[in-house]
Coordinates of C-alpha atoms in Angstrom, one line a residue:
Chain C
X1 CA 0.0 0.0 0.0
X2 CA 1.6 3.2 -0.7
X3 CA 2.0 5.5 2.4
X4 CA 1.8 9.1 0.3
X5 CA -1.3 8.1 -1.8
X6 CA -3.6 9.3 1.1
X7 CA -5.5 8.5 4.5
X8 CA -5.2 5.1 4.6
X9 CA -8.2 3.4 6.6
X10 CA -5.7 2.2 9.8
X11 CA -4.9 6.2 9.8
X12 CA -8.5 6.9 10.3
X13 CA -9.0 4.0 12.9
X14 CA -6.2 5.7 14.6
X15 CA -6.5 7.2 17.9
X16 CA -5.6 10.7 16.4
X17 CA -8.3 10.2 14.0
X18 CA -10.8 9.3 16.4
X19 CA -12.2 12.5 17.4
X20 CA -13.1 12.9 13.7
X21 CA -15.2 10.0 13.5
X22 CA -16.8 10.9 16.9
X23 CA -17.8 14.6 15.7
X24 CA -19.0 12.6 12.1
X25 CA -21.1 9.8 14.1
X26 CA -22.7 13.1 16.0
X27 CA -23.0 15.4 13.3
X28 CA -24.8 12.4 11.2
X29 CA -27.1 11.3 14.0
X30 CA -28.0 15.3 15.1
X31 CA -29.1 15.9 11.3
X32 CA -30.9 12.6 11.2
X33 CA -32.9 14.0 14.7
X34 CA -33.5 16.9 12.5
X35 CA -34.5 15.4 9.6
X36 CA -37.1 13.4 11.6
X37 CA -38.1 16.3 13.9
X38 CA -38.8 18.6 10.7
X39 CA -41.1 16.2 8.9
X40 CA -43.1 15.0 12.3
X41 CA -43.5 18.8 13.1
X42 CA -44.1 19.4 9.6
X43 CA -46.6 16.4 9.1
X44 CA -48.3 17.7 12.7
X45 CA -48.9 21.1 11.7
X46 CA -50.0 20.0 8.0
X47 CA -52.7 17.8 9.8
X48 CA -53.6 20.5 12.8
X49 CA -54.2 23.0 9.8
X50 CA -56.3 20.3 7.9
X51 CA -58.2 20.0 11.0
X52 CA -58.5 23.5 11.1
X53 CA -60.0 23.9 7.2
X54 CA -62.3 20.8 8.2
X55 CA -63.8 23.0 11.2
X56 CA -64.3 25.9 8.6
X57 CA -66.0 23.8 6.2
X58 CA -67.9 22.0 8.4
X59 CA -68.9 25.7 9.7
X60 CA -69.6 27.0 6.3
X61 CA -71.7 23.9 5.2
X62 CA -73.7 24.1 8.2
X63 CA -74.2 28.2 7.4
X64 CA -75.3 27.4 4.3
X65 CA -77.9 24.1 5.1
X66 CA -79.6 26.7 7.3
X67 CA -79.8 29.4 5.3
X68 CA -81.1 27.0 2.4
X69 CA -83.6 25.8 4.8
X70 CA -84.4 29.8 5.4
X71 CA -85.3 30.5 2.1
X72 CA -87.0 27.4 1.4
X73 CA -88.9 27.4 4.6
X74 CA -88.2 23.5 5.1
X75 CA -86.8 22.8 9.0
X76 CA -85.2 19.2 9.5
X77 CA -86.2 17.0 12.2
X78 CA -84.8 13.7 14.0
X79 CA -85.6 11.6 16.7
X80 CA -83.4 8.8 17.8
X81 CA -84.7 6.6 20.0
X82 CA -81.4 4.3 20.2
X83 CA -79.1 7.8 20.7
X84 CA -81.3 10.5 22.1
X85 CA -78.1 12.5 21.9
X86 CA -78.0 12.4 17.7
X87 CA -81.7 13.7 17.9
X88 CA -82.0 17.4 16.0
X89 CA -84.1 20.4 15.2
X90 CA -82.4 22.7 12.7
X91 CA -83.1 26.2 13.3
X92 CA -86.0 26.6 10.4
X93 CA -87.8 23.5 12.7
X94 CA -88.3 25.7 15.5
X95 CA -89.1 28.9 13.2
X96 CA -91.5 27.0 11.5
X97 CA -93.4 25.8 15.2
X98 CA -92.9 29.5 16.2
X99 CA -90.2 28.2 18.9
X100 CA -87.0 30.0 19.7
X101 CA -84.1 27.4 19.4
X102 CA -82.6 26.1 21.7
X103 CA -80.8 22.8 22.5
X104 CA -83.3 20.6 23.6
X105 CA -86.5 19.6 21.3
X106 CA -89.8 18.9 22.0
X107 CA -90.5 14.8 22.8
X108 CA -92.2 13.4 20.1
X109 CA -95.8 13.3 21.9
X110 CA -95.6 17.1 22.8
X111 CA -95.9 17.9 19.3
X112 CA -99.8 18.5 19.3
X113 CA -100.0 21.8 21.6
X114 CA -98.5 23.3 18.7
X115 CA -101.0 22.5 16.3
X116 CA -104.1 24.4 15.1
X117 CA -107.1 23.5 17.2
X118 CA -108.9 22.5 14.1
X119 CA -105.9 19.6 12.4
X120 CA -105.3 18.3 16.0
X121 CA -107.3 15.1 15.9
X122 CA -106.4 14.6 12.1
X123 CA -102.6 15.2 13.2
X124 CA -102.5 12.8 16.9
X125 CA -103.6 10.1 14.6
X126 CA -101.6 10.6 11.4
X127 CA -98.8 11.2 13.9
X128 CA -98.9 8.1 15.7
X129 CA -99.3 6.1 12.4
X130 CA -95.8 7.7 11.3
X131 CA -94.4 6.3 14.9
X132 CA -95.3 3.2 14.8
X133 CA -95.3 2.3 10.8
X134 CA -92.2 1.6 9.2
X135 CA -91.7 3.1 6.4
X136 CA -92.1 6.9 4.3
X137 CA -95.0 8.9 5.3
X138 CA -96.1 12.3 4.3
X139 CA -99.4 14.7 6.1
X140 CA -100.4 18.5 6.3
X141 CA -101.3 19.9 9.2
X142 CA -101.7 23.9 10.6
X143 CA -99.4 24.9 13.2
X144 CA -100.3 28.0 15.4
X145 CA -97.3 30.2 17.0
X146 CA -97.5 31.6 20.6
X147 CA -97.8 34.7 19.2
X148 CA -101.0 33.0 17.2
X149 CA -99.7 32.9 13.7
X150 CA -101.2 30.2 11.5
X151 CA -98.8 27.9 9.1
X152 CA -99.7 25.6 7.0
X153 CA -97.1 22.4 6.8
X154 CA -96.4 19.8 5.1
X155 CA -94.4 17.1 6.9
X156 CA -92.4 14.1 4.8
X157 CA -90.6 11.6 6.7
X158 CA -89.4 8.3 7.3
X159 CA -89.6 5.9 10.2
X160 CA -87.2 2.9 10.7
X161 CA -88.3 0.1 13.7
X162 CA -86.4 -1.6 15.9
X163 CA -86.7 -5.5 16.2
X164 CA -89.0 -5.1 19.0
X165 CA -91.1 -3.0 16.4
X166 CA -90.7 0.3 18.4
X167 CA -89.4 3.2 17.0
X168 CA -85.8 3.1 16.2
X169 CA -85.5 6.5 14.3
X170 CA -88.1 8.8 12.9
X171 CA -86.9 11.5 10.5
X172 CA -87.6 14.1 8.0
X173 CA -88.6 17.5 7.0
X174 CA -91.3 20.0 7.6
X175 CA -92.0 22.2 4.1
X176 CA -94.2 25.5 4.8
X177 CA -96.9 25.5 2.4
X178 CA -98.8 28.5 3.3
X179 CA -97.8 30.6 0.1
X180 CA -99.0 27.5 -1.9
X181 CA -102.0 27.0 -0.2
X182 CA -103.0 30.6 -0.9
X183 CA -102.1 30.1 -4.6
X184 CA -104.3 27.2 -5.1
X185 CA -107.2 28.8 -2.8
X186 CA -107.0 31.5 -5.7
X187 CA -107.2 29.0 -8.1
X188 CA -110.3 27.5 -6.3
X189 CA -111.9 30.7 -5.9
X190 CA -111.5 31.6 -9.8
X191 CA -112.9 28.2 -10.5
X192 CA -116.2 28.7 -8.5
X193 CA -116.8 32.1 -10.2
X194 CA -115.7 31.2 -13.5
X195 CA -118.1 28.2 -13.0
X196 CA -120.9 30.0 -11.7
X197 CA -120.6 32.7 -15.2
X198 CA -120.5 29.5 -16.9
X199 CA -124.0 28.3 -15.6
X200 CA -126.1 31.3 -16.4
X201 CA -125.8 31.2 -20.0
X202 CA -125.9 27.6 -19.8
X203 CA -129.5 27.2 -18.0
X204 CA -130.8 29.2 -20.3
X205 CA -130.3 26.7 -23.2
X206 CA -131.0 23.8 -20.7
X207 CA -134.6 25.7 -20.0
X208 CA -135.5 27.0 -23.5
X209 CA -134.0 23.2 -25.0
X210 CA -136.1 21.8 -22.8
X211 CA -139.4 23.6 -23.6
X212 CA -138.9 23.2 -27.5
X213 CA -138.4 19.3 -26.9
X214 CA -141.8 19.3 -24.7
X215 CA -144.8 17.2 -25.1
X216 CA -146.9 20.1 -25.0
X217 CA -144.7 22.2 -27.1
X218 CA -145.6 23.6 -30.2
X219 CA -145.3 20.4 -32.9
X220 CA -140.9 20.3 -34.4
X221 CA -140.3 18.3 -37.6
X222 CA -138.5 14.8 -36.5
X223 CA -135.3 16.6 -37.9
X224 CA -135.9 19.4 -35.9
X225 CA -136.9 17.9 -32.7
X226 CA -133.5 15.4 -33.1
X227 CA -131.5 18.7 -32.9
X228 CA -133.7 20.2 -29.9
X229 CA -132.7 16.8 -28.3
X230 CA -129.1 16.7 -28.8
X231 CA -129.1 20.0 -27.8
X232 CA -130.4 19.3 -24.3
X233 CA -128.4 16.5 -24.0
X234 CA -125.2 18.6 -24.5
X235 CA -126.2 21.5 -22.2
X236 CA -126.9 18.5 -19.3
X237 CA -123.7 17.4 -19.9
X238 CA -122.3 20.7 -19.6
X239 CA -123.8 21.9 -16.7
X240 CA -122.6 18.4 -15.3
X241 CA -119.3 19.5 -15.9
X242 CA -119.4 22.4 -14.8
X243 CA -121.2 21.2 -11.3
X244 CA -117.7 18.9 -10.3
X245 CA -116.0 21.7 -11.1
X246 CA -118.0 23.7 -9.1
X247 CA -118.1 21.0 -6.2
X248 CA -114.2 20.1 -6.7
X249 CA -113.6 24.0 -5.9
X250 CA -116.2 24.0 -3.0
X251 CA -114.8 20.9 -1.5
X252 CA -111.0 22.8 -1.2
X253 CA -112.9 26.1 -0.2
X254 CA -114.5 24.1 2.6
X255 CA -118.0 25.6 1.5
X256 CA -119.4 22.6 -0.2
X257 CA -123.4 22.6 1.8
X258 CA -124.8 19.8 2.6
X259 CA -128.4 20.2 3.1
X260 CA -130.7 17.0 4.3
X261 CA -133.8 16.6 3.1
X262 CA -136.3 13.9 2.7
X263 CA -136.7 12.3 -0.7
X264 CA -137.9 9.2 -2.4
X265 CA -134.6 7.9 -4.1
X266 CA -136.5 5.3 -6.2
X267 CA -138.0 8.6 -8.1
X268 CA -135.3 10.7 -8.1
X269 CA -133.0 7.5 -9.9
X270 CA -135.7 7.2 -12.5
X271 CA -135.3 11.1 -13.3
X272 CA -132.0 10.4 -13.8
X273 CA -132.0 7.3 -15.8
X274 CA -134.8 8.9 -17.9
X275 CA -132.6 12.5 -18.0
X276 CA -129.7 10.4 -20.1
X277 CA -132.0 8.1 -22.4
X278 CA -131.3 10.5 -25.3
X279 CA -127.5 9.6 -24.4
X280 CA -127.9 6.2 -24.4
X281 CA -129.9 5.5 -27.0
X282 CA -127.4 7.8 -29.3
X283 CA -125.2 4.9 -28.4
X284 CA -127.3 1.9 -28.2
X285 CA -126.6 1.4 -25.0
X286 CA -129.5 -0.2 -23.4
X287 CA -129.9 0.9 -19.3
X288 CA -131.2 -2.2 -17.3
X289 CA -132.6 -0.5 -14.2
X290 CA -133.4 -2.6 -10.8
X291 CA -135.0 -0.4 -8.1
X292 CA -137.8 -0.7 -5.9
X293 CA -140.6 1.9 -4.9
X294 CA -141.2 0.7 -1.6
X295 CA -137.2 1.6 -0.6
X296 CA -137.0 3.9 2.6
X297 CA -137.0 7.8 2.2
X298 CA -134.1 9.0 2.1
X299 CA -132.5 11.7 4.6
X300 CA -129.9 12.7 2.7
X301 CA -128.4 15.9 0.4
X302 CA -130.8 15.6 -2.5
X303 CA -128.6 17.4 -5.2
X304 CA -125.3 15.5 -3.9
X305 CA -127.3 11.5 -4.0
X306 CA -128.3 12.9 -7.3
X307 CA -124.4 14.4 -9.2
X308 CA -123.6 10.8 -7.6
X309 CA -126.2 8.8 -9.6
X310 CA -125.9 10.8 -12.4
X311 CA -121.7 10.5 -12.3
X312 CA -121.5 7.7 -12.3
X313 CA -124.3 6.3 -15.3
X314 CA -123.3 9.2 -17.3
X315 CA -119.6 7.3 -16.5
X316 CA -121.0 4.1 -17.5
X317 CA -122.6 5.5 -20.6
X318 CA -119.5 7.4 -22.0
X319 CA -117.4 4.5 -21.4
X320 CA -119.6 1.4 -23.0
X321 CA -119.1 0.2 -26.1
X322 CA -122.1 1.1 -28.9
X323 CA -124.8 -1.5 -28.6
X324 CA -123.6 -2.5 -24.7
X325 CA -125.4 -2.4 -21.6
X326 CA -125.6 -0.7 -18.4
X327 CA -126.8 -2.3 -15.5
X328 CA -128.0 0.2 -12.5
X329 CA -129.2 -1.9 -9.8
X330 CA -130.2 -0.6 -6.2
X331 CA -130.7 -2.3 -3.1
X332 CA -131.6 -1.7 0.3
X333 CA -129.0 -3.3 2.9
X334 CA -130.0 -3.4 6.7
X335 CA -127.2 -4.4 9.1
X336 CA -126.3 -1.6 12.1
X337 CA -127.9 1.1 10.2
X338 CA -129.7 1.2 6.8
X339 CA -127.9 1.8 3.5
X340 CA -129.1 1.8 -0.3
X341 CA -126.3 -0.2 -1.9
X342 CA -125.7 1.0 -5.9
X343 CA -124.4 -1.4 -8.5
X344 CA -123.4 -0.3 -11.9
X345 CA -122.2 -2.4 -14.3
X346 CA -120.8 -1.8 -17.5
X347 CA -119.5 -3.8 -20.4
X348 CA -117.2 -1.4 -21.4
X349 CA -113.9 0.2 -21.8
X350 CA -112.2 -1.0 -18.8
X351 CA -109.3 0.3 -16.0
X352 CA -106.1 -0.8 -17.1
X353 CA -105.2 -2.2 -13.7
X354 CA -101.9 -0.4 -13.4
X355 CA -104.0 2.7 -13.2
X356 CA -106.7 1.3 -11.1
X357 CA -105.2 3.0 -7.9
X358 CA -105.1 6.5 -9.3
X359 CA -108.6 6.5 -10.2
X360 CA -110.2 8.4 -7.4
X361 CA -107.4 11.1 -7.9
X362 CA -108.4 14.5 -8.7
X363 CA -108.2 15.6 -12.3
X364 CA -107.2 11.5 -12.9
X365 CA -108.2 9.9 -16.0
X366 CA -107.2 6.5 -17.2
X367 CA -105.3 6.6 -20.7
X368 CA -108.1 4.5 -22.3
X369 CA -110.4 7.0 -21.0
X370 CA -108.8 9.7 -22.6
X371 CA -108.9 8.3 -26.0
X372 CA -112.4 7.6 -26.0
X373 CA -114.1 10.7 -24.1
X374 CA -111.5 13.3 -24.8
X375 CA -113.2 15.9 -23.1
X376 CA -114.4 14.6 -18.9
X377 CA -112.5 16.3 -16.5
X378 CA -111.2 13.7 -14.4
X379 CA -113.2 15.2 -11.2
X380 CA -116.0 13.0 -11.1
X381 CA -114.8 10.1 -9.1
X382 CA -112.9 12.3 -7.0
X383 CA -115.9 14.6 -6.2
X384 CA -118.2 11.6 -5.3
X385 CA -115.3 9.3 -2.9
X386 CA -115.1 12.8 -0.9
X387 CA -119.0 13.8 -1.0
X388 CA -119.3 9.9 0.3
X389 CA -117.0 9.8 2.2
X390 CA -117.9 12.8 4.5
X391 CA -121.4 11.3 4.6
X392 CA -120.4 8.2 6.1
X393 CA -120.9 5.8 3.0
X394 CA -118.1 4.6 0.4
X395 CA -116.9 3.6 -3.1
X396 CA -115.1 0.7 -4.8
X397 CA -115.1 -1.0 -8.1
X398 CA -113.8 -3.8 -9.6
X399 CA -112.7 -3.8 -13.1
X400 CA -110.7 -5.7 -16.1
X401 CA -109.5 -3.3 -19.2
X402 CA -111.5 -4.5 -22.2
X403 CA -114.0 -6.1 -20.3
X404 CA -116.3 -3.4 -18.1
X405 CA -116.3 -1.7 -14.5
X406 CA -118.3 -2.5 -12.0
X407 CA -119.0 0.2 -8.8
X408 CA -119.9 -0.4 -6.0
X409 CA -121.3 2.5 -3.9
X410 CA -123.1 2.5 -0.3
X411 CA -125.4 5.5 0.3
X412 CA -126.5 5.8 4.1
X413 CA -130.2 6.3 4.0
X414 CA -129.6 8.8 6.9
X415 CA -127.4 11.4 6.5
X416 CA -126.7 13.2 10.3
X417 CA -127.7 16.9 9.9
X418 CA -124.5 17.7 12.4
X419 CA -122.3 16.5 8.9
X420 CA -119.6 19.0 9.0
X421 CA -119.9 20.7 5.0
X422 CA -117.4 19.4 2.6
Chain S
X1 CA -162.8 37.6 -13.0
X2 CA -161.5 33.9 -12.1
X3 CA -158.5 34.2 -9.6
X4 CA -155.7 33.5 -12.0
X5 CA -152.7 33.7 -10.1
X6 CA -149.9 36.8 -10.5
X7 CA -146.4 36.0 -10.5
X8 CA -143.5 38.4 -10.3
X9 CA -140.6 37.6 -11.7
X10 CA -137.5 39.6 -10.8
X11 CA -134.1 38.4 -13.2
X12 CA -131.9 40.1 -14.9
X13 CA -130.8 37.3 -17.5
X14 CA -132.9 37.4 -20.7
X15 CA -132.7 34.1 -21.4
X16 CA -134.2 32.6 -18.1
X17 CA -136.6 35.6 -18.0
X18 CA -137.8 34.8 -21.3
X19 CA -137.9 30.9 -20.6
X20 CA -139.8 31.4 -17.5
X21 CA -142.0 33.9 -18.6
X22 CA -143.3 31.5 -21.5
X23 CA -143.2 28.5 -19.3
X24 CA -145.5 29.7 -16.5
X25 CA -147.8 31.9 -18.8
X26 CA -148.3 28.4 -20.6
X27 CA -149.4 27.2 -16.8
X28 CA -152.3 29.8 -16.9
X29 CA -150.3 32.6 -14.4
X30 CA -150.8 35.9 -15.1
X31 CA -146.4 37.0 -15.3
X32 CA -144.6 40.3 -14.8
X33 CA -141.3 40.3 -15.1
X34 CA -138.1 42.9 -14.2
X35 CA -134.9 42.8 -14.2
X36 CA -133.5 44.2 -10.8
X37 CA -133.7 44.2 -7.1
X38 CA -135.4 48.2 -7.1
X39 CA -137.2 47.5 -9.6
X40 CA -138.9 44.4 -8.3
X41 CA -139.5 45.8 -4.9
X42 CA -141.3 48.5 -6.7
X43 CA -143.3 46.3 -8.6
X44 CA -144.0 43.6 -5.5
X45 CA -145.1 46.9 -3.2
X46 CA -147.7 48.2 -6.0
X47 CA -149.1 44.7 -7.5
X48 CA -149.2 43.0 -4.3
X49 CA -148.5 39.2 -6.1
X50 CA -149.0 35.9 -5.3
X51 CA -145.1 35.0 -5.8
X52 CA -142.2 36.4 -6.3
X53 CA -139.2 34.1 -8.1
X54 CA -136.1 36.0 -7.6
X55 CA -132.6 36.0 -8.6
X56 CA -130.2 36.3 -6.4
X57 CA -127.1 38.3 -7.8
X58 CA -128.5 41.5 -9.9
X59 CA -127.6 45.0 -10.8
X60 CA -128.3 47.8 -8.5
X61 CA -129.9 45.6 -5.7
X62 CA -129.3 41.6 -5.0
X63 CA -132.0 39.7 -4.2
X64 CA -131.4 39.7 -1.0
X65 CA -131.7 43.0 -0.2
X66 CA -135.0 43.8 -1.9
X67 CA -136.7 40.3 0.5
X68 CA -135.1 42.4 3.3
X69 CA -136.3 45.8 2.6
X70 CA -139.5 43.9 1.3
X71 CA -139.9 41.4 4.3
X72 CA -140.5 45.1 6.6
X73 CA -143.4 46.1 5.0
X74 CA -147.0 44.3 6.6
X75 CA -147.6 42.6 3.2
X76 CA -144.3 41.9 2.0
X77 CA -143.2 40.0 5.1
X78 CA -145.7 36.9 5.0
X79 CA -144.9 37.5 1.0
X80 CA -144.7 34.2 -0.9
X81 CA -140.9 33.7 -2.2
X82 CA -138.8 31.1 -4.1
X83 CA -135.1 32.2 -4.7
X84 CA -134.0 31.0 -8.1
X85 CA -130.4 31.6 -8.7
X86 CA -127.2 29.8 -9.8
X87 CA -125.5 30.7 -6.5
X88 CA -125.4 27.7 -4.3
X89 CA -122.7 28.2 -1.9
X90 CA -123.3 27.4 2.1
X91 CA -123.5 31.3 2.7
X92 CA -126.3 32.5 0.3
X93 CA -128.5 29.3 1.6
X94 CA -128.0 30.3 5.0
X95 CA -128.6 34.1 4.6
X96 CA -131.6 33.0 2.6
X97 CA -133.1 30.8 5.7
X98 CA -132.3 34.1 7.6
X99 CA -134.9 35.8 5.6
X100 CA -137.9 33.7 6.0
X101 CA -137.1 32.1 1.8
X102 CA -140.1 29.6 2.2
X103 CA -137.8 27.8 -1.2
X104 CA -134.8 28.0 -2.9
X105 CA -133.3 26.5 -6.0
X106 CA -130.4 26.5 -7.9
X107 CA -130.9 27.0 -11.7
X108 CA -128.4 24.8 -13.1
X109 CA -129.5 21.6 -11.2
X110 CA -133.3 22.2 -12.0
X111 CA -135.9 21.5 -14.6
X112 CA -138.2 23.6 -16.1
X113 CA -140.3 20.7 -14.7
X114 CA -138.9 20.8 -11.2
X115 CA -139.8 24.7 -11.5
X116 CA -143.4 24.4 -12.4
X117 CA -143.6 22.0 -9.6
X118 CA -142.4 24.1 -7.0
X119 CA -144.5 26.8 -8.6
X120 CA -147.4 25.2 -7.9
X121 CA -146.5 23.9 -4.5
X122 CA -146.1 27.4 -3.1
X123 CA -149.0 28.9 -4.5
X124 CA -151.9 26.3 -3.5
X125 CA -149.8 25.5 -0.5

């Protein structure tokens, strides 16, 4: 090995050169301590700042849920039975019950002193469904402020059980409908008048139509007295019309009368059958009518039994096929009080049965319908399940597209005078 | 003179008025017909007749008005009435009851038949 060529390795193991390697060992060791201080303190503040940027968005995303619900005057709601400590009002919650908020919410059955005198039996037992069924569930309902300002809300919400089939977790929204509920009272309200113009012109041709096409008129050509008839049998139509929209708007007005009188029903059914002869026979459609006139007087809303008899043959008319028949049958069932039980038949047209359950829907028709009778207004139906329903009776049907309907309606023979109007 | 029976007829739509007018006249009654609240208080006051049909909703004064005015006056308040009028809402049938109405129909939902009938019920009744 040559001496001069440099620091040999036994040099640097050398005593002398031991201090060297010492201050290395140190020096490498110190910048290593460094090294690994920088990044942990480095890597610590990175995650405390993260932290801090999660705070602020967390902050900002709550801000801006709240003011969303704010404008859209929706307030989100949660109970949880399992944690009571996740349960929640947001702040629009409260607004929208006329509450300050505050940290702890109202227990699920101390809901009701907030609602409006008038919804609170409707609300206790639509409320108690959504408790204790599984499942989505929607309901409107007025609340009333302490300060006595009326909402009206709309609640949507979902309810999950436990395996003992209590509640587990209830939640949802509550949407303030009140500007919407104005708008469509409007709408009502312009209905009803627009209706009631419609109706004066309207009798007028019904009257006059009717007095050409009289017995004791002065004598019409066949020609002549066709045309006086088809005449008549389009104002009646109209003024049907016209009447569910009338009754449709009356019924969301709450100022639908009911007014009982006593009537014989066997006569006022053959008034109706013979009112829409002209219709049937334009169509071929024979009417096979089964009544009785030794049937009980009826206590009942005269005009409303009536726009129900006459909806539903009209119905039954429209939708038969030329040359079918109608069967109209009424019978007198007795069990805990008395009812006259209505069966019409038709060969006809048919539900499609995927539409079946929207058929009692307002402004509803079914696509076959449509096609047919371009021109009902899908209110019918609608008007006579509510006008029954408030007057203790009912409405269901069976039905096969292609093959006919069949309703079957129940009309208590004694209406009580303390019915609430529609 | 045979007591043929004087109807007043107070409506401001010429159609019905017109309809009526022949309808009833046809029946034998002797018919007068206007076409306003004043002027059928006016015309009930003077002729004194054995019913009045009235519209409800009509220029200058509504029906209801001229029964009121009408039902102060010693003939006019055992006065035969029948309220004939497209307006059907729960109000106008209870402010009607309110004025002693002995009938009321609504236009749309009745006959000419159903008319006559009632007619005839209030004036032999």
């Amino acid at each position: 090995m040559n001496e001069s060529s440099g620091t040999s390795f036994v040099q640097l193991m050398s005593p002398e050169a031991g201090g060297f390697l010492l201050f290395f060992a140190a020096f490498v060791i110190l910048v290593s301590i460094g090294i690994v201080t920088y990044f942990v303190v480095t890597a610590r503040a990175r995650a405390l700042s993260g932290s801090a940027s999660l705070v602020e968005e967390r902050d900002r995303a709550i801000a801006q849920l709240t003011e969303a619900e704010e404008i859209g005057r929706v307030g989100s709601f949660a109970w949880d039975f399992q944690s009571p400590s996740r349960s929640y009002w947001s702040k629009e919650m409260f607004d929208l019950f006329g509450l300050i908020p505050r940290k702890k919410i109202p227990a699920t059955d101390a809901l009701s002193q907030y609602i409006h005198e008038g919804d609170r039996v409707r609300f206790d037992g639509a409320w108690k469904r959504a408790l204790t069924q599984p499942g989505d569930f929607t309901f409107s309902f007025r609340s009333v402020s302490n300060r006595g300002q009326v909402r009206n809300l709309q609640i949507q919400g979902r309810t999950t059980l436990d395996e003992n089939h209590g509640t587990k977790l209830i939640h949802g929204v509550v949407h303030d409908v009140t500007k919407e509920m104005e708008v469509d009272r409007a709408k009502s309200e312009f209905v009803s008048l627009a209706s009631h113009q419609l109706k004066t012109p309207l009798t007028s041709i019904k009257w006059l139509s009717e007095m050409l096409a009289a017995e004791n008129a002065e004598p019409l050509t066949a020609k002549q007295l066709e045309y006086v008839r088809t005449i008549k049998t389009s104002a009646r139509q109209m003024v049907e019309m016209v009447n569910d929209l009338l009754s449709m708007s009356r019924i969301e007005l709450g100022t639908l009368a009911m007014t009982i009188e006593e009537f014989d029903i066997d006569a006022l059914v053959r008034e109706v059958v013979a009112e829409q002869q002209h219709a049937a026979d334009m169509k071929r459609v024979a009417i096979a009518l089964t009544s009785d006139p030794k049937f009980p007087k009826l206590h009942a809303d005269r005009k409303l039994v009536r726009m129900i008899l006459q909806n539903l043959l009209s119905n039954a008319i429209k939708y038969s096929h030329d040359g079918g028949t109608v069967e109209f049958e009424l019978s007198l069932v007795s069990s805990t009080h008395e009812v006259i039980f209505l069966r019409v038949k038709d060969s006809g047209i048919g539900i499609p049965e995927k539409e079946q359950q929207n058929v009692f829907q307002k402004l509803y028709r079914a696509e076959n319908a449509q096609k047919l009778v371009p021109d009902g207004t899908g209110l019918g139906l609608y008007v006579i399940k509510t006008i029954l329903a408030r007057a203790s009776g009912g409405i269901t049907f069976e039905s096969k597209e292609g093959a006919g309907t069949t309703f079957f309606v129940s009309i208590p023979v004694t209406w009580t005078s303390g019915e609430k109007p529609a | 003179m045979t007591d043929t029976k004087r109807i007043l007829i107070v409506e401001d739509e010429e159609g019905m008025s017109l309809a009526l007018t022949d309808a009833l006249t046809k029946q034998g009654y002797e018919v007068s017909t206007v076409g306003d609240g004043n002027a059928g208080l006016a015309a009930a006051q003077k002729e004194h007749p054995d019913l009045i049909i009235t519209d409800l909703k009509m220029p200058e004064m509504d029906g209801l008005e001229m029964i009121d005015v009408l039902r102060k006056d010693s003939w006019g308040k055992t006065a035969k009435v029948i309220i004939l009028s497209n307006v059907s809402d729960l109000e106008s049938l209870q402010k009607a009851m309110e004025h002693g109405t002995f009938h009321y129909m609504v236009k749309g939902d009745s006959s000419m038949a159903d008319i006559l009938a009632a007619v005839k019920k209030q004036i032999e009744g």
